[in-house]
Short mmCIF file of C-alpha atoms in Angstrom, two decimals:
data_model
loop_
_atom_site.label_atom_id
_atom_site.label_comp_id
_atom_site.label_asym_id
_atom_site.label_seq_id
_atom_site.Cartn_x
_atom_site.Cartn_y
_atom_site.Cartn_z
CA UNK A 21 36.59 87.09 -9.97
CA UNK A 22 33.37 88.74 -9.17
CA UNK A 23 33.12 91.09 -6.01
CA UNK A 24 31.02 89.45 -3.14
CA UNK A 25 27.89 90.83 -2.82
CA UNK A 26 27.83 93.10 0.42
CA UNK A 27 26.19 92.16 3.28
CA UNK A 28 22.20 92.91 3.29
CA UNK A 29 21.48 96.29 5.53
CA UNK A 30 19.42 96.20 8.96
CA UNK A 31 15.65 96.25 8.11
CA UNK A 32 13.92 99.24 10.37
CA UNK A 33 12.83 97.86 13.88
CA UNK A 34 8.73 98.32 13.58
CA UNK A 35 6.91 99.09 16.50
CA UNK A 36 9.32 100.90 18.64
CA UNK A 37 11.64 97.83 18.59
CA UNK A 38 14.99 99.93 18.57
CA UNK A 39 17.14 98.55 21.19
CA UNK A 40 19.65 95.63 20.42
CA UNK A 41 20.64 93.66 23.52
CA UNK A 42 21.96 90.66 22.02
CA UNK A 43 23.40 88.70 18.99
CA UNK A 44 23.54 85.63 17.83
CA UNK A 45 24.80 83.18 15.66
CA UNK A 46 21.51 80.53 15.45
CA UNK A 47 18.16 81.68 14.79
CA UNK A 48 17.16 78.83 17.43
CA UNK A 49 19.01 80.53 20.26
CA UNK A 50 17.31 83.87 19.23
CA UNK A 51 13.95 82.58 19.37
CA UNK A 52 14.86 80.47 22.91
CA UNK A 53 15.76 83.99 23.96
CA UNK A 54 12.98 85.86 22.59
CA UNK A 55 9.93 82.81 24.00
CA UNK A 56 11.73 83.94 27.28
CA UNK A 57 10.98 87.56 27.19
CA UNK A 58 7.55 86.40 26.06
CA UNK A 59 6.97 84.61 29.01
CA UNK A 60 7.72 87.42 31.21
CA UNK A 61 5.62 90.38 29.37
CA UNK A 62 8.80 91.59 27.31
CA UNK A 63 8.11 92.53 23.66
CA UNK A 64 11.09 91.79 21.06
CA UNK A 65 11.85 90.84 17.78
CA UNK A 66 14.77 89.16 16.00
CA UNK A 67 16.89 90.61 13.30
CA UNK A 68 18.72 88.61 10.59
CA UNK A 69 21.97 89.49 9.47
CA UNK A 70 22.26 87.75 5.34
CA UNK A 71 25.48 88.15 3.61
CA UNK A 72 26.61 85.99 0.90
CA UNK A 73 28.89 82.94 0.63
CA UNK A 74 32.45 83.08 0.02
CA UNK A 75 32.39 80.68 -1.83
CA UNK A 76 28.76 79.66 -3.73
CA UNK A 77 28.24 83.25 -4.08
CA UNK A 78 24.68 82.61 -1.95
CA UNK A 79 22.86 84.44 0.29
CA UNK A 80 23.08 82.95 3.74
CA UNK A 81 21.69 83.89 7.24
CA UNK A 82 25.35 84.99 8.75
CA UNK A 83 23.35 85.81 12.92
CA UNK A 84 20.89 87.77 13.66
CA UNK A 85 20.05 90.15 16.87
CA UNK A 86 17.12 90.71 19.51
CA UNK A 87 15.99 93.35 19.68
CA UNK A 88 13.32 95.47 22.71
CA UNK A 89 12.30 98.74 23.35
CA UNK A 90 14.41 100.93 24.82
CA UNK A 91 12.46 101.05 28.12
CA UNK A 92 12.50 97.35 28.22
CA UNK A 93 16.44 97.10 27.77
CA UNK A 94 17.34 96.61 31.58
CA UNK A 95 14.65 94.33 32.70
CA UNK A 96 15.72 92.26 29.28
CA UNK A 97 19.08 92.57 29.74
CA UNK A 98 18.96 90.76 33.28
CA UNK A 99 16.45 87.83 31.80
CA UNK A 100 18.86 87.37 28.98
CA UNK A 101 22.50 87.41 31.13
CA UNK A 102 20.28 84.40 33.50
CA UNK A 103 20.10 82.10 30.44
CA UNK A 104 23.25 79.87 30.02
CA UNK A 105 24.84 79.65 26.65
CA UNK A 106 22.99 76.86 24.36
CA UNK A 107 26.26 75.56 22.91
CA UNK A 108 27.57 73.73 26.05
CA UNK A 109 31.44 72.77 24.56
CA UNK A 110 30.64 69.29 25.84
CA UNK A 111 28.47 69.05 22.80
CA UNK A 112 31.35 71.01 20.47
CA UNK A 113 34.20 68.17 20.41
CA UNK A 114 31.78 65.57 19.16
CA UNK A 115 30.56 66.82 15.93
CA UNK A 116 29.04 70.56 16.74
CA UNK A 117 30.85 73.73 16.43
CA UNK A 118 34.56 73.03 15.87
CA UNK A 119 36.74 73.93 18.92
CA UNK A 120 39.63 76.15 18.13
CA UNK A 121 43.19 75.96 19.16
CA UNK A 122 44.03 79.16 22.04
CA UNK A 123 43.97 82.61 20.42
CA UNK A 124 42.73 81.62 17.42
CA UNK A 125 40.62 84.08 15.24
CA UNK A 126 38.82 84.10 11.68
CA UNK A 127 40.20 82.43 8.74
CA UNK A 128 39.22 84.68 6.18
CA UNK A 129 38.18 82.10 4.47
CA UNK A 130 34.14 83.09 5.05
CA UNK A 131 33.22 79.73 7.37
CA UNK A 132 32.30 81.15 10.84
CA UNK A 133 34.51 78.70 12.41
CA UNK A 134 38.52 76.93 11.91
CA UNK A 135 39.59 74.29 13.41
CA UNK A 136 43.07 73.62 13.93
CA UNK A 137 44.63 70.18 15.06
CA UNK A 138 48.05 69.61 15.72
CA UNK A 139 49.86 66.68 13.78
CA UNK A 140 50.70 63.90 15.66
CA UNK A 141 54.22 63.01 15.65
CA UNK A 142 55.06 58.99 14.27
CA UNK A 143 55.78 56.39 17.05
CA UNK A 144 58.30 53.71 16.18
CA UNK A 145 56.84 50.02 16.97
CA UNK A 146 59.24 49.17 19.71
CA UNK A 147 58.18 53.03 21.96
CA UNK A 148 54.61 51.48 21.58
CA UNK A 149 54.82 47.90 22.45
CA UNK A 150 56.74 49.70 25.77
CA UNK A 151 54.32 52.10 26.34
CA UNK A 152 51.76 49.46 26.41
CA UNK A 153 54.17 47.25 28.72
CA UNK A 154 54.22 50.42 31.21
CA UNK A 155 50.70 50.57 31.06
CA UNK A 156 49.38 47.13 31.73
CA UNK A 157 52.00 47.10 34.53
CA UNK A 158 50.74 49.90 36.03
CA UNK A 159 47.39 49.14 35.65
CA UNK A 160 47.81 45.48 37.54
CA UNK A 161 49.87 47.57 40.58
CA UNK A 162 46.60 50.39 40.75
CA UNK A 163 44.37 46.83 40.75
CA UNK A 164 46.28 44.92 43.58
CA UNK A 165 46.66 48.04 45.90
CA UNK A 166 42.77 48.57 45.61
CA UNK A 167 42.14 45.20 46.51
CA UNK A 168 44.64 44.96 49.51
CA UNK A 169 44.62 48.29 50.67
CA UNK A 170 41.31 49.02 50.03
CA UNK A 171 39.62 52.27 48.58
CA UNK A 172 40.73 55.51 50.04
CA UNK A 173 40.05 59.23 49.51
CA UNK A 174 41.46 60.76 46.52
CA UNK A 175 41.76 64.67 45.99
CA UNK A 176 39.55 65.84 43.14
CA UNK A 177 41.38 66.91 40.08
CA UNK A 178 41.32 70.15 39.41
CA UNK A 179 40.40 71.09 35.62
CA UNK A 180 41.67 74.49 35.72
CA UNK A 181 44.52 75.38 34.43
CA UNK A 182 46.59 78.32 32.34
CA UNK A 183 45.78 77.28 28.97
CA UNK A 184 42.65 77.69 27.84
CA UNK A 185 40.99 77.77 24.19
CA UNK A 186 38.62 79.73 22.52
CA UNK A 187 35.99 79.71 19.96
CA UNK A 188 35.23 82.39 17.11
CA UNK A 189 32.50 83.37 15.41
CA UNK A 190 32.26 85.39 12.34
CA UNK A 191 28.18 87.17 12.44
CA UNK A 192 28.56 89.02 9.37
CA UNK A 193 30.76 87.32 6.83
CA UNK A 194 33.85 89.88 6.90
CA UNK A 195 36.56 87.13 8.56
CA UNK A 196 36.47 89.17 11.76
CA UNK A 197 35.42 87.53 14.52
CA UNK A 198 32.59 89.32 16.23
CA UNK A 199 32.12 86.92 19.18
CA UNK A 200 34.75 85.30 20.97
CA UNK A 201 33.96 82.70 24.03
CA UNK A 202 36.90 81.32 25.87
CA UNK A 203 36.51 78.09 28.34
CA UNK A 204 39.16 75.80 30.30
CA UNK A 205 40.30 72.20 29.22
CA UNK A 206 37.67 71.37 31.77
CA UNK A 207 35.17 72.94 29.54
CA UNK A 208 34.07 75.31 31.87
CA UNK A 209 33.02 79.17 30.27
CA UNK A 210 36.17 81.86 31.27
CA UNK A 211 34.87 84.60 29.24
CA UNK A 212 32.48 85.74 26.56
CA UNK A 213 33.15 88.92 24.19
CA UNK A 214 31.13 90.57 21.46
CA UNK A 215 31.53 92.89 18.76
CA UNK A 216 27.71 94.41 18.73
CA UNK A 217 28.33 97.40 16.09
CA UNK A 218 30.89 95.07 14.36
CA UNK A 219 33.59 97.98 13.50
CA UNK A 220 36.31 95.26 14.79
CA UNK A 221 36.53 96.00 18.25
CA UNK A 222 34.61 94.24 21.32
CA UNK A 223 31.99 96.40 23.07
CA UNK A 224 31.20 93.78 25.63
CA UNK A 225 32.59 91.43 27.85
CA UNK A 226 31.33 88.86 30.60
CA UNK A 227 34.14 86.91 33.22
CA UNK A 228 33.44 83.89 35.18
CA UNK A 229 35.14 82.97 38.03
CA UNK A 230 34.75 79.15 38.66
CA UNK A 231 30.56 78.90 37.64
CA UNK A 232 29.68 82.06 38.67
CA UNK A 233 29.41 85.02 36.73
CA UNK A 234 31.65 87.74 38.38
CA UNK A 235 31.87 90.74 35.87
CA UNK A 236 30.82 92.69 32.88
CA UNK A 237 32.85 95.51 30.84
CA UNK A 238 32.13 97.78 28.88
CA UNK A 239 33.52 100.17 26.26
CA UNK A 240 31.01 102.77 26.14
CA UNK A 241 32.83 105.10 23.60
CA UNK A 242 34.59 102.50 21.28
CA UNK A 243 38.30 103.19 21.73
CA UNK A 244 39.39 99.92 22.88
CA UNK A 245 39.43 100.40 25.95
CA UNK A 246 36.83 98.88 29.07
CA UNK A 247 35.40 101.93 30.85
CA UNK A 248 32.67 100.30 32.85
CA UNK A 249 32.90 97.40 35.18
CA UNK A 250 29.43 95.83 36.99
CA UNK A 251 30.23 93.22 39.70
CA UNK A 252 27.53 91.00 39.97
CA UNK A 253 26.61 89.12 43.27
CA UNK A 254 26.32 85.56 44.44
CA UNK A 255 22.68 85.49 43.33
CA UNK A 256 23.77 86.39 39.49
CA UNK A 257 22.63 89.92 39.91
CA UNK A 258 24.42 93.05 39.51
CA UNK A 259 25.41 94.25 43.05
CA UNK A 260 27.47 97.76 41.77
CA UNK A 261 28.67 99.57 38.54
CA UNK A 262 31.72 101.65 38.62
CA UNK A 263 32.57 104.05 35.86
CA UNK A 264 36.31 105.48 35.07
CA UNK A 265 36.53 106.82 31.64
CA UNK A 266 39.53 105.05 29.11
CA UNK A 267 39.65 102.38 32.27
CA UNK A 268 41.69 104.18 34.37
CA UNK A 269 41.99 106.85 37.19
CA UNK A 270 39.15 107.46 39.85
CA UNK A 271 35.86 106.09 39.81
CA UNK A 272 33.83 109.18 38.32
CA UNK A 273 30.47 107.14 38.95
CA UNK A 274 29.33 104.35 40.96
CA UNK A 275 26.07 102.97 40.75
CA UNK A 276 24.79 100.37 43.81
CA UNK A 277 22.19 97.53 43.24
CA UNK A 278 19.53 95.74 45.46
CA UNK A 279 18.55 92.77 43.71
CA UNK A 280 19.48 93.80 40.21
CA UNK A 281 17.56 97.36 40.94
CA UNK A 282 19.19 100.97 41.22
CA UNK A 283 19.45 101.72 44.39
CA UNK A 284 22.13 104.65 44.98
CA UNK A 285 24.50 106.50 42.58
CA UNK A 286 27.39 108.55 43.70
CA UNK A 287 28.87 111.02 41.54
CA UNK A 288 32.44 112.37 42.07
CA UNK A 289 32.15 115.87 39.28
CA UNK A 290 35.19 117.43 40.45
CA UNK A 291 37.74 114.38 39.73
CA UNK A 292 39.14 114.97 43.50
CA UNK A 293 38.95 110.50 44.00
CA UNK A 294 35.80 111.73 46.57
CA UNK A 295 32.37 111.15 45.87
CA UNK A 296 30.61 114.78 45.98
CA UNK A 297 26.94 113.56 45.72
CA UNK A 298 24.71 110.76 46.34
CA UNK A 299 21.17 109.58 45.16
CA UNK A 300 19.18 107.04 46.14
CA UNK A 301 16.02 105.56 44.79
CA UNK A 302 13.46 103.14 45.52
CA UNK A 303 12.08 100.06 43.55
CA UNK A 304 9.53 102.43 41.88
CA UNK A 305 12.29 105.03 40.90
CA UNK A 306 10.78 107.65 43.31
CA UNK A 307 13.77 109.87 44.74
CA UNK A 308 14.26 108.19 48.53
CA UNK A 309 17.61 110.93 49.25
CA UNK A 310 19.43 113.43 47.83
CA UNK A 311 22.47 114.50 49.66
CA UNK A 312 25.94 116.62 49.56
CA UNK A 313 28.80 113.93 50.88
CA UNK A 314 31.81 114.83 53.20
CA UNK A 315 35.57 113.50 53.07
CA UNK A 316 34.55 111.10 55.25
CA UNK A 317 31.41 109.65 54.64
CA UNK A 318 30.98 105.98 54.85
CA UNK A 319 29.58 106.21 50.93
CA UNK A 320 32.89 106.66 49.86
CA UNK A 321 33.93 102.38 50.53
CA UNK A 322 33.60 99.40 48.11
CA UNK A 323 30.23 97.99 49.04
CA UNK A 324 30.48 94.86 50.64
CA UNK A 325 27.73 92.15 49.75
CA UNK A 326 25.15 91.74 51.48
CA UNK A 327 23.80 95.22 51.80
CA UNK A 328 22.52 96.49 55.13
CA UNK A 329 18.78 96.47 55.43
CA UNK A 330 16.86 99.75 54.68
CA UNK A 331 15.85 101.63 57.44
CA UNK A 332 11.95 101.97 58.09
CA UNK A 333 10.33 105.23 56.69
CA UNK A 334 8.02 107.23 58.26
CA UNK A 335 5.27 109.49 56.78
CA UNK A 336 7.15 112.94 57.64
CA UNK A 337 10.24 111.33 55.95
CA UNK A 338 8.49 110.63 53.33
CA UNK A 339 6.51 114.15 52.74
CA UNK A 340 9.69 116.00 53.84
CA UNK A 341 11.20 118.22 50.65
CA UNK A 342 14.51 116.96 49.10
CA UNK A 343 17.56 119.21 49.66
CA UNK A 344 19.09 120.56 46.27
CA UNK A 345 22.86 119.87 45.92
CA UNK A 346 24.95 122.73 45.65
CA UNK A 347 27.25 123.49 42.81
CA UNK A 348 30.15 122.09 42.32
CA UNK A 349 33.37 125.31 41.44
CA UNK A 350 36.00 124.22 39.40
CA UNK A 351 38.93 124.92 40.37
CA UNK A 352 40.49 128.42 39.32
CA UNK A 353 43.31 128.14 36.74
CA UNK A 354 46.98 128.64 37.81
CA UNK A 355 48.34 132.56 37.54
CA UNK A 356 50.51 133.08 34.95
CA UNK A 357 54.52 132.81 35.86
CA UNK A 358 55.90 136.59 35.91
CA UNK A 359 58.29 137.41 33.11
CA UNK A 360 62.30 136.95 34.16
#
């Protein structure tokens, strides 16, 4: 059998394009994406990712990417998480993408999608003729209590539930899924992951909670493991980033939003659970405060949404120099145990 051609490498970005901030598995959703940025002064491109068929031996466009420039990555980033996902799975169960059974993943078999249906079990004649009995009985009770009871208030049904099922995709043709979208019975999105450097592990991950968008992780060094979380805030925007390298211990980093735009970052550089330092900026980036914090400084809490109002600033505020922080010691190492 001949060996499958290998996937066709990334063509160089022109124009300073360098920055990928999304993938995706239509070209049509790329372009929806990139007439967006368009319309609000963002210049980007789209990639294509061609690998060839499993099967026909073919090229064939396996996703492609958007890509900006580097400045332009956080003011595209925020357009881009805005936009709901194209493929609504109302559409999916009807004849679009197949829906997969929970926890599926790729098939190997080169399609970007599997579906999997369980087998219905046989029904002997007589169990249907009294299933329909049970129905059509029950159906003439539910018909005379509306008509002599008359119509009354009837809790909503709730959709959500523990079992949920997810949907694959494959970008570049190796039977590993590289995105991986997860939604309720309901049909309602739970979670969206994505392979971006596709070595088999996700970099990135969004969570809903009901039909709001609640959090993003991220693995920053590609161990596995989520070492960045960003809350976001009613509005959709990010309200505050905290950073705990391998996902655990004290928050080394925490980085506050107005709006979607940095407004303070607190450092903690001696690993003591404290913030030691805070920074805060204004819309333009211009340095607003630079300060050393105490044990006890209110910086130190979870913000709460919605943030206070800034105090006014006056001229001599303003004009007034910014105090350097002082260095932070490391601790001295333990003395040595004296020989017994």
């Amino acid at each position: 059998m001949a060996t499958p051609e290998p996937p066709s490498p990334a063509l160089p970005a022109a124009g300073g394009l360098t920055r990928m901030i999304r993938t995706y598995a239509r070209r049509d959703d790329a372009e929806r994406a990139l007439s967006l940025l368009g319309d609000h002064g963002v210049e980007a491109s789209i990639q294509e990712f061609w690998a060839p068929d499993a099967h026909t031996g073919e090229r064939v466009l396996r996703g492609c990417a958007l890509l900006v420039r580097p400045e332009d990555a956080s003011a595209a980033a925020r357009l881009i998480m805005k936009m709901p996902p194209s493929e609504a799975p109302g559409g999916q169960r009807g004849g679009g993408m197949p829906v997969r059974t929970p926890g599926a993943r790729g098939s190997g078999s080169g399609g970007r999608l599997m579906r999997r249906v369980p087998v219905a079990e046989k029904q002997r004649g007589s169990i249907l003729m009294i299933g329909i009995a049970i129905i059509g009985a029950a159906t003439f009770l539910l018909y005379a209590g509306n008509q002599f009871l008359g119509k009354k208030q009837r809790a909503p049904v709730e959709e959500e539930g523990p079992e949920t099922y997810s949907i694959d995709e494959d970008l570049n043709g190796d039977s590993i899924a590289d995105a991986v979208r997860e939604y309720t019975p309901g049909g309602r999105l739970v979670s969206w992951q994505e392979d971006r450097n596709f070595d088999g592990t996700m970099d990135v991950r969004w969570i809903w909670q009901g039909e709001r968008l609640a959090y993003r992780d991220r693995d920053i060094d590609g161990n596995g493991k989520w070492d960045e979380r960003t809350t976001f805030d009613p509005e959709g925007y990010p309200f505050y980033t905290d950073l705990r390298p391998d996902g655990s211990g004290a928050v080394r980093m925490r980085k506050v939003f107005r709006d979607g735009v940095l407004w303070r970052t607190l450092e903690d550089r001696d690993g003591d659970t404290r913030f030691d330092s805070v920074l805060e900026t204004d819309e333009g980036g211009d340095i607003l405060r630079r300060d050393v914090l105490g044990p006890e400084a209110p910086e130190h809490a979870v913000p709460k949404y919605p943030l206070p109002p800034l105090p006014p600033r006056d001229l001599g505020e303003m004009s007034a120099p910014l105090k350097a922080l002082p260095p932070v010691e490391s601790p001295a190492p333990p003395s040595p145990a004296p020989p017994r």
